[in-house]
Amino acid sequence: MKSETVKNAAVSTLVGATLVTCVILLAPGWEDEASPRPAARAMAAAGAGAPAAPADLKALIEDREAWLRDHSRDAESWAVLGAAYVERGTRTARPADFPKAERALRRSLALGAARDGDVRALVGMAALANARHDHVAASIWGERARRQQPKAWTLYPVLADAYNGLGNHKLAAQATDMLQKLHSGPQVRGREAQLYRDKGHREDAAALAYDATVTASTSPEKAAGLLRQGDLAWERGEAAEAVGHYDAALEEDPEAHRALAGRARALVALGPVDAAQRDYEEALEKAPQPEYALEAGELAESLGQDEDAATQYARVRTLVEEARAHGVDNDLVLARYEADHGDPATAVRLLQGEWRRGHRSVYVADAMGWALYRVGRAEDALPFAKLATGQGLRSALFAYHRGQIERELGEYGPARRHIEEALQTNPQFSPLLAPLAREALDTLGEPPPGGPVDMDGDGPDATEEASAADEAEPSSDGVEGEADGVEGEADGVEGESAETEAEDAEAEASASPAASASAPAAPGAVSVEPTAQAAGRS
């Protein structure tokens, strides 16, 4: 996985993590003046939808654990504790907290909190499923909460994250719009910035991100805003500006590991690679994320440090397996590693599993296209690359991947255009691939005189071909799945009525929400290859 896509995939995780504790609006026992001030601060932050300071979050967890020793049937406090475990596990990338979170949240549900109209445990389960990258389960838990309390603003952030993970941008935007109607504040502005960024409206995204930062009232909240500004600057290829934002974020929150990893990427582009490698190591110490190890390995490989690169790549596998033991699906990260540094055929199999489970975001589409290209199936890869680049997000890596696939297919005009786009978007988007992009552009040379024949790059018969593809629904070597299936399934989740009550009871009684990801997102034999209709869907 290349550094820009790792960062892109982390953005939604960041936004979701800052709102996990928004489910903790009020908990019993807080009328007691002996309650620790740090725990009370964490509750106040949660009520505003803001991130709590790590020390305050720790105090909140300890306080609720102590309270529940004597009040074991307090459903509301079990929900508070579960949500706090989710946030701590998400923010520190230590998924050992997730089984504890699940036990606490299910305890709250078993005590009847949801039946009494309290949706905190349901929203907590949705947040937990998102943290485990099980977006199908997250959408189900979130929709169940919405049926009970449609005006509860806390459920809309987790629904937006779930639908983004499913690749359903329409429902994700609807959830964000509802959040804006029901709540306000810096974190809501930050989510609006994310929405504009995903649509490719960079100036609007930057303005909203700035507004979110300057209106923040606490250090963790300000750090989240500065991190968002740094990410947006990095995506634009403005590495020096990005470093400034990341530095400021770390001043506000020294534990902000995403700011450390972001600064490492930007420093690579600026030249001081020793400092970048130190930042990666510190980020991994604070939060052992497999994507950080992958980025560090690719940096080492670009410097010819083969032993260090091998160490980091081995670390990727170890961290993925450790997270899997706690119900976390990191197959997207592992697939990106396999595509470029391991076995591309394994990458294809992993991504086919993600696609069948309903995880059809632009990141999965891009990874699938690249993995298929790496196993020599460029023709099968191109629809996925078009799907990834066609949703609005301006990603240098996505453009590079599409350009290389088109180059392999002999579509030299579109290939030149997309590789140029990658380098114009961010000239240093990857320490390994940016140099290869420049070499590819040199090899392609200048376009022929007389101007382009096909401005869109899809050939003169693209309309007819797209229509035929829709009718034929071609398969990819017999693999099952369909790109449009998730949108229909998600719409069905939103509109389900009486028959879903039985499913709700089953979901409450089932094992971890991550387990539900093993089931197909929709029944029927379908193709993993995205149809032309899906590739054009926005």
XYZ file of C-alpha atoms in Angstrom:
538
model
C 0.000 0.000 0.000
C 1.393 3.344 -0.961
C 1.564 6.196 1.467
C -1.150 8.408 0.025
C -3.793 5.677 0.024
C -2.846 4.640 3.546
C -3.410 8.217 4.611
C -6.664 8.499 2.680
C -8.024 5.362 4.267
C -7.113 6.698 7.696
C -9.082 9.912 7.280
C -12.483 8.357 7.878
C -11.053 6.455 10.834
C -9.815 9.723 12.303
C -13.159 11.419 11.910
C -15.000 8.462 13.348
C -12.654 8.168 16.316
C -13.235 11.778 17.329
C -16.952 11.107 17.633
C -17.013 7.630 19.143
C -17.699 8.916 22.655
C -20.540 11.091 21.444
C -22.762 8.206 22.534
C -21.915 9.098 26.134
C -24.336 11.933 26.707
C -25.124 11.368 30.373
C -24.336 8.615 32.821
C -25.677 7.787 36.277
C -23.535 8.670 39.244
C -22.325 12.011 37.951
C -24.310 13.917 40.528
C -21.722 12.670 43.016
C -19.187 15.462 43.561
C -16.540 12.829 44.254
C -16.505 11.930 40.559
C -13.012 12.694 39.234
C -12.692 15.923 37.308
C -10.848 14.260 34.391
C -13.704 11.785 33.961
C -16.192 14.631 34.043
C -14.180 16.442 31.374
C -14.302 13.344 29.200
C -18.073 13.252 29.606
C -18.342 16.927 28.697
C -16.243 16.382 25.578
C -18.365 13.401 24.612
C -21.557 15.382 25.001
C -20.229 17.904 22.488
C -19.058 15.188 20.090
C -15.417 16.116 20.667
C -12.409 13.880 21.399
C -11.412 13.536 25.036
C -7.844 13.894 26.238
C -6.204 10.462 26.731
C -5.813 10.988 30.482
C -9.449 12.045 30.796
C -10.598 9.025 28.790
C -8.567 6.745 31.056
C -10.148 8.357 34.109
C -13.635 7.909 32.638
C -13.025 4.204 32.050
C -11.701 3.703 35.575
C -14.637 5.625 37.052
C -17.282 3.607 35.192
C -15.529 0.332 36.006
C -15.593 1.242 39.697
C -19.231 2.361 39.539
C -20.337 -0.850 37.852
C -18.779 -3.041 40.521
C -21.586 -1.890 42.814
C -24.227 -1.138 40.160
C -23.928 -4.083 37.798
C -27.453 -3.650 36.388
C -26.886 -0.066 35.263
C -27.491 -0.407 31.531
C -26.581 3.211 30.764
C -23.175 2.979 32.439
C -22.409 -0.247 30.583
C -23.064 1.640 27.341
C -20.814 4.502 28.467
C -18.018 2.096 29.389
C -18.324 0.171 26.134
C -18.158 3.329 24.035
C -15.127 4.536 25.995
C -13.349 1.235 25.325
C -14.106 1.638 21.606
C -12.609 5.114 21.535
C -9.490 4.109 23.434
C -8.939 1.068 21.230
C -9.470 3.131 18.078
C -7.274 6.040 19.079
C -4.384 3.908 20.315
C -4.701 1.152 17.660
C -4.815 -1.448 20.424
C -7.776 -3.639 19.517
C -7.549 -5.649 22.738
C -10.061 -3.085 24.024
C -12.646 -4.164 21.446
C -13.723 -7.484 23.035
C -14.136 -5.632 26.341
C -16.197 -3.001 24.555
C -18.408 -5.639 23.007
C -19.027 -7.344 26.332
C -19.983 -4.050 27.967
C -22.278 -2.974 25.123
C -23.995 -6.345 24.920
C -24.457 -6.267 28.677
C -26.218 -2.928 28.273
C -28.467 -4.379 25.572
C -29.216 -7.466 27.643
C -30.353 -5.208 30.494
C -32.941 -3.690 28.200
C -31.451 -0.272 27.409
C -32.528 -0.399 23.771
C -36.047 -1.503 24.677
C -36.355 1.613 26.834
C -35.494 3.841 23.880
C -31.853 4.416 24.894
C -29.820 4.050 21.703
C -26.370 4.554 23.233
C -25.533 0.856 23.247
C -26.775 0.472 19.663
C -24.645 3.402 18.507
C -21.737 1.964 20.470
C -22.123 -1.353 18.656
C -22.142 0.491 15.330
C -18.993 2.380 16.311
C -17.354 -0.878 17.361
C -18.230 -2.506 14.038
C -16.732 0.461 12.161
C -13.598 0.241 14.290
C -13.328 -3.420 13.297
C -13.897 -2.452 9.636
C -17.175 -4.359 9.515
C -19.254 -1.693 7.817
C -22.171 -3.977 6.973
C -22.740 -4.685 10.679
C -22.213 -0.999 11.482
C -24.956 0.007 9.047
C -27.360 -2.525 10.571
C -26.719 -1.400 14.162
C -26.896 2.252 13.118
C -30.152 1.816 11.238
C -31.642 0.005 14.203
C -30.765 3.008 16.363
C -32.262 5.357 13.789
C -35.569 3.482 13.785
C -35.810 3.980 17.537
C -34.531 7.555 17.853
C -34.271 9.277 14.444
C -33.470 12.628 16.098
C -30.499 11.314 18.071
C -27.610 13.136 16.403
C -25.045 10.714 17.830
C -26.025 7.926 15.443
C -25.368 9.845 12.221
C -21.545 9.943 12.429
C -21.389 6.153 12.693
C -23.887 5.766 9.849
C -21.813 8.074 7.654
C -18.688 6.025 8.385
C -20.537 2.779 7.698
C -21.909 3.883 4.337
C -18.573 5.347 3.277
C -17.055 1.947 4.032
C -19.720 0.309 1.885
C -19.082 2.737 -0.970
C -22.596 4.180 -0.733
C -21.772 7.879 -0.982
C -25.397 8.906 -1.326
C -26.407 7.485 2.052
C -23.181 8.713 3.666
C -23.970 12.248 2.477
C -27.533 11.951 3.743
C -26.269 10.929 7.175
C -23.873 13.896 7.236
C -26.657 16.262 6.171
C -28.871 15.009 8.996
C -26.006 15.438 11.458
C -25.647 19.058 10.385
C -29.361 19.647 10.957
C -29.311 18.131 14.440
C -25.948 19.269 15.833
C -23.189 21.818 15.341
C -19.625 22.478 16.371
C -16.071 21.969 15.131
C -16.370 18.213 14.692
C -19.477 18.582 12.562
C -17.667 21.147 10.414
C -14.823 18.675 10.143
C -17.177 16.034 8.831
C -18.568 18.493 6.318
C -14.982 19.170 5.213
C -14.520 15.435 4.744
C -17.645 15.270 2.594
C -16.409 18.065 0.318
C -12.967 16.486 0.125
C -14.473 13.171 -0.990
C -16.365 15.021 -3.734
C -13.178 16.714 -4.938
C -14.096 20.228 -3.701
C -10.749 20.974 -2.120
C -11.171 24.698 -1.540
C -14.441 24.190 0.333
C -12.919 21.350 2.325
C -9.923 23.479 3.303
C -12.131 26.393 4.378
C -14.309 24.169 6.559
C -11.277 22.429 8.056
C -9.792 25.800 8.970
C -13.086 26.887 10.511
C -13.244 23.684 12.551
C -9.755 24.340 13.899
C -10.201 27.972 14.886
C -13.516 27.295 16.632
C -12.160 24.333 18.640
C -12.246 24.884 22.387
C -10.007 22.072 23.675
C -6.535 20.842 22.793
C -7.655 17.401 21.501
C -10.324 19.064 19.376
C -7.861 21.598 17.987
C -5.344 18.828 17.296
C -7.978 16.938 15.283
C -8.664 20.058 13.223
C -4.979 20.713 12.582
C -4.468 17.100 11.568
C -7.291 17.408 9.069
C -5.705 20.575 7.643
C -2.377 18.792 7.368
C -3.921 15.873 5.510
C -5.632 18.185 3.036
C -2.400 20.111 2.452
C -0.497 16.867 1.872
C -3.055 15.675 -0.660
C -2.572 18.945 -2.565
C 1.168 18.289 -2.673
C 1.969 21.152 -0.263
C 4.372 19.260 1.954
C 5.825 22.233 3.856
C 2.363 23.514 4.768
C 1.381 20.012 5.849
C 4.393 19.769 8.175
C 3.392 23.062 9.791
C -0.103 21.755 10.533
C 1.195 18.435 11.840
C 3.716 20.215 14.094
C 0.930 22.357 15.525
C -1.267 19.298 16.055
C 1.505 17.582 18.012
C 1.919 20.665 20.182
C -1.759 20.432 21.085
C -1.701 16.636 21.525
C 1.704 14.922 21.782
C -0.045 11.533 21.529
C -1.477 12.311 18.077
C 0.129 9.387 16.245
C -1.650 10.226 12.977
C 0.054 13.607 13.002
C 3.406 11.855 13.439
C 2.732 9.538 10.500
C 1.464 12.455 8.411
C 4.548 14.496 9.200
C 6.721 11.527 8.224
C 5.108 11.416 4.759
C 5.576 15.115 4.254
C 9.182 15.054 5.479
C 9.994 12.349 2.925
C 8.818 14.730 0.219
C 10.941 17.550 1.652
C 14.105 15.487 2.045
C 14.979 14.801 5.730
C 14.322 11.068 5.580
C 16.074 10.337 8.892
C 13.535 12.517 10.676
C 10.741 10.828 8.740
C 11.901 7.383 9.826
C 12.046 8.525 13.461
C 8.483 9.801 13.173
C 7.296 6.476 11.770
C 8.908 4.578 14.633
C 7.390 6.903 17.216
C 3.975 6.609 15.562
C 4.251 2.808 15.669
C 5.202 2.934 19.356
C 2.154 5.053 20.161
C -0.225 3.135 17.890
C 0.948 -0.094 16.209
C -0.999 0.340 12.984
C -0.069 -2.050 10.146
C -0.392 0.794 7.631
C 2.343 2.741 9.418
C 4.640 -0.274 9.190
C 3.830 -0.578 5.484
C 4.688 3.058 4.843
C 7.913 2.759 6.851
C 8.853 -0.342 4.882
C 8.269 1.374 1.553
C 10.378 4.319 2.640
C 13.204 1.968 3.625
C 12.894 0.124 0.317
C 13.074 3.389 -1.622
C 16.346 4.142 0.197
C 17.835 0.733 -0.607
C 17.593 -0.386 3.043
C 16.374 -3.858 2.179
C 16.788 -5.448 5.624
C 14.890 -2.631 7.320
C 12.187 -2.864 4.690
C 11.852 -6.627 5.242
C 11.550 -6.051 8.992
C 8.743 -3.557 8.518
C 6.925 -5.763 6.012
C 7.060 -8.669 8.473
C 5.650 -6.287 11.041
C 2.693 -5.597 8.751
C 1.720 -9.264 8.762
C 2.177 -9.560 12.521
C 0.029 -6.529 13.292
C -2.707 -7.663 10.902
C -2.866 -11.064 12.585
C -2.856 -9.568 16.080
C -5.743 -7.302 15.154
C -7.619 -10.196 13.538
C -7.536 -12.029 16.865
C -9.666 -9.199 18.284
C -12.136 -9.156 15.403
C -10.515 -6.462 13.263
C -10.532 -6.874 9.476
C -7.329 -5.390 8.037
C -7.485 -7.340 4.775
C -7.357 -4.115 2.736
C -3.972 -3.205 4.230
C -2.706 -6.758 3.833
C -3.908 -6.888 0.226
C -2.052 -3.710 -0.640
C 1.078 -5.155 0.882
C 0.655 -8.403 -1.063
C -0.017 -6.611 -4.348
C 3.315 -4.786 -4.362
C 5.581 -6.717 -2.002
C 4.187 -10.229 -1.663
C 1.829 -12.371 -3.735
C -0.546 -10.344 -5.965
C -2.803 -13.372 -6.409
C -3.316 -13.436 -2.647
C -4.166 -9.747 -2.812
C -6.870 -10.448 -5.390
C -8.394 -13.169 -3.208
C -8.413 -10.930 -0.149
C -10.066 -8.104 -2.037
C -12.637 -10.412 -3.585
C -13.572 -11.309 -0.018
C -13.901 -7.640 0.873
C -16.055 -6.992 -2.181
C -18.370 -9.902 -1.417
C -18.792 -8.667 2.146
C -20.053 -5.389 0.748
C -16.927 -3.305 1.370
C -16.921 -1.414 -1.924
C -15.357 1.924 -1.109
C -13.118 3.736 -3.570
C -10.130 2.420 -1.608
C -11.174 -1.198 -2.106
C -11.961 -0.512 -5.770
C -8.526 1.050 -6.327
C -6.788 -1.816 -4.524
C -8.731 -4.400 -6.532
C -7.855 -2.727 -9.811
C -4.180 -2.572 -8.917
C -4.044 -6.166 -7.681
C -5.681 -7.423 -10.883
C -3.172 -5.398 -12.893
C -0.322 -6.918 -10.897
C -1.474 -10.463 -11.784
C -1.629 -9.566 -15.471
C -5.353 -8.907 -15.773
C -5.289 -5.278 -16.876
C -8.539 -5.561 -18.811
C -10.368 -6.758 -15.688
C -8.579 -4.102 -13.627
C -9.679 -1.048 -15.598
C -13.361 -0.964 -14.484
C -12.227 -0.938 -10.854
C -9.720 1.850 -11.536
C -12.463 3.862 -13.217
C -14.736 3.301 -10.244
C -12.039 4.536 -7.854
C -11.236 7.660 -9.866
C -14.806 8.437 -10.860
C -16.309 9.358 -7.482
C -14.716 12.808 -7.154
C -11.857 12.152 -4.748
C -8.667 13.642 -6.172
C -6.068 11.020 -5.341
C -2.634 11.027 -6.912
C -2.271 7.317 -6.257
C -5.609 6.414 -7.818
C -4.727 8.439 -10.918
C -1.303 6.763 -11.163
C -2.794 3.288 -10.841
C -5.353 4.005 -13.542
C -2.697 5.472 -15.824
C -0.459 2.436 -15.537
C -3.369 0.086 -16.213
C -4.299 2.097 -19.307
C -0.695 2.098 -20.430
C -0.630 -1.706 -20.209
C -3.752 -1.813 -22.383
C -2.200 0.435 -25.013
C -4.469 3.385 -24.195
C -1.563 5.806 -24.234
C -3.498 9.062 -24.341
C -5.563 8.379 -21.202
C -2.491 6.814 -19.566
C -0.434 9.967 -20.146
C -3.236 12.164 -18.875
C -3.779 10.208 -15.656
C -0.093 9.854 -14.808
C 0.334 13.593 -15.382
C -2.658 14.158 -13.126
C -1.031 12.083 -10.382
C 2.158 14.145 -10.473
C 0.286 17.426 -10.681
C -1.894 16.483 -7.729
C 1.046 15.519 -5.510
C 4.506 15.235 -7.095
C 5.802 13.193 -4.125
C 2.752 11.030 -3.453
C 4.867 7.906 -2.803
C 8.611 7.396 -2.292
C 8.414 4.266 -4.448
C 5.865 5.170 -7.102
C 6.388 8.875 -7.753
C 9.780 8.197 -9.435
C 8.170 5.406 -11.462
C 5.412 7.795 -12.517
C 7.979 10.238 -13.874
C 9.766 7.431 -15.723
C 6.481 6.261 -17.224
C 5.673 9.764 -18.376
C 9.087 10.075 -20.022
C 8.556 6.752 -21.785
C 5.131 7.786 -23.034
C 6.615 10.971 -24.444
C 4.680 13.911 -25.834
C 1.165 13.454 -27.244
C 0.854 13.287 -31.031
C 0.261 16.560 -32.887
C -3.235 17.648 -33.788
C -4.814 17.451 -30.342
C -6.601 14.601 -28.608
C -9.053 12.504 -30.561
C -10.929 11.260 -27.494
C -11.229 13.713 -24.602
C -12.760 11.177 -22.239
C -10.300 8.397 -22.906
C -12.954 5.682 -23.040
C -13.087 5.272 -26.835
C -15.701 6.356 -29.368
C -18.049 3.483 -28.525
C -17.985 3.841 -24.743
C -21.739 4.433 -24.510
C -22.594 1.314 -26.467
C -20.024 -0.712 -24.544
C -21.400 0.504 -21.220
C -24.950 -0.378 -22.212
C -23.884 -3.818 -23.348
C -21.987 -4.344 -20.096
C -25.073 -3.441 -18.077
C -27.147 -5.971 -19.991
C -24.569 -8.743 -19.941
C -23.300 -8.213 -16.360
C -19.950 -9.777 -17.213
C -18.173 -11.817 -14.572
C -14.516 -11.840 -13.560
C -13.465 -15.483 -14.073
C -16.656 -16.709 -12.452
C -16.143 -14.842 -9.175
C -19.356 -13.950 -7.369
C -20.512 -10.401 -6.361
C -21.857 -7.233 -8.000
C -20.790 -3.619 -7.493
C -24.359 -2.345 -7.353
C -25.422 -4.876 -4.739
C -24.308 -2.868 -1.731
C -26.300 0.223 -2.635
C -29.446 -1.811 -2.960
C -28.675 -3.693 0.231
C -27.971 -0.492 2.112
C -31.174 1.110 0.854
C -32.965 -1.984 2.021
C -31.421 -1.666 5.461
C -32.627 1.921 5.668
C -36.149 1.042 4.634
C -36.601 -2.243 6.489
C -39.622 -2.519 8.755
C -41.422 -5.368 10.547
C -39.285 -8.198 9.237
C -36.119 -6.581 10.594
C -37.248 -6.922 14.196
C -36.391 -10.618 14.062
C -33.021 -9.737 12.532
C -32.457 -7.226 15.318
C -33.058 -9.865 17.944
C -30.654 -12.172 16.164
C -28.039 -9.413 15.884
C -28.321 -8.707 19.607
C -27.864 -12.360 20.478
C -25.125 -13.077 17.944
C -21.403 -13.159 18.410
C -19.231 -10.146 17.595
C -20.456 -7.829 14.851
C -17.258 -8.562 12.975
C -18.459 -12.107 12.489
C -21.347 -10.911 10.354
C -18.865 -9.650 7.792
C -18.225 -13.205 6.720
C -21.703 -13.370 5.196
C -22.286 -11.984 1.690
C -23.690 -8.466 1.551
C -26.502 -9.622 -0.717
C -27.671 -13.038 -1.889
C -27.309 -14.367 -5.379
C -24.556 -15.114 -7.831
C -23.012 -11.890 -9.059
C -19.730 -10.644 -10.422
C -16.918 -9.027 -8.487
C -16.236 -6.891 -11.541
C -18.007 -3.516 -11.249
C -20.606 -2.914 -13.923
C -20.517 0.217 -16.045
C -23.446 1.546 -14.059
C -21.502 1.149 -10.817
C -18.402 2.723 -12.263
C -20.380 5.819 -13.112
C -22.308 6.053 -9.858
C -21.586 9.058 -7.649
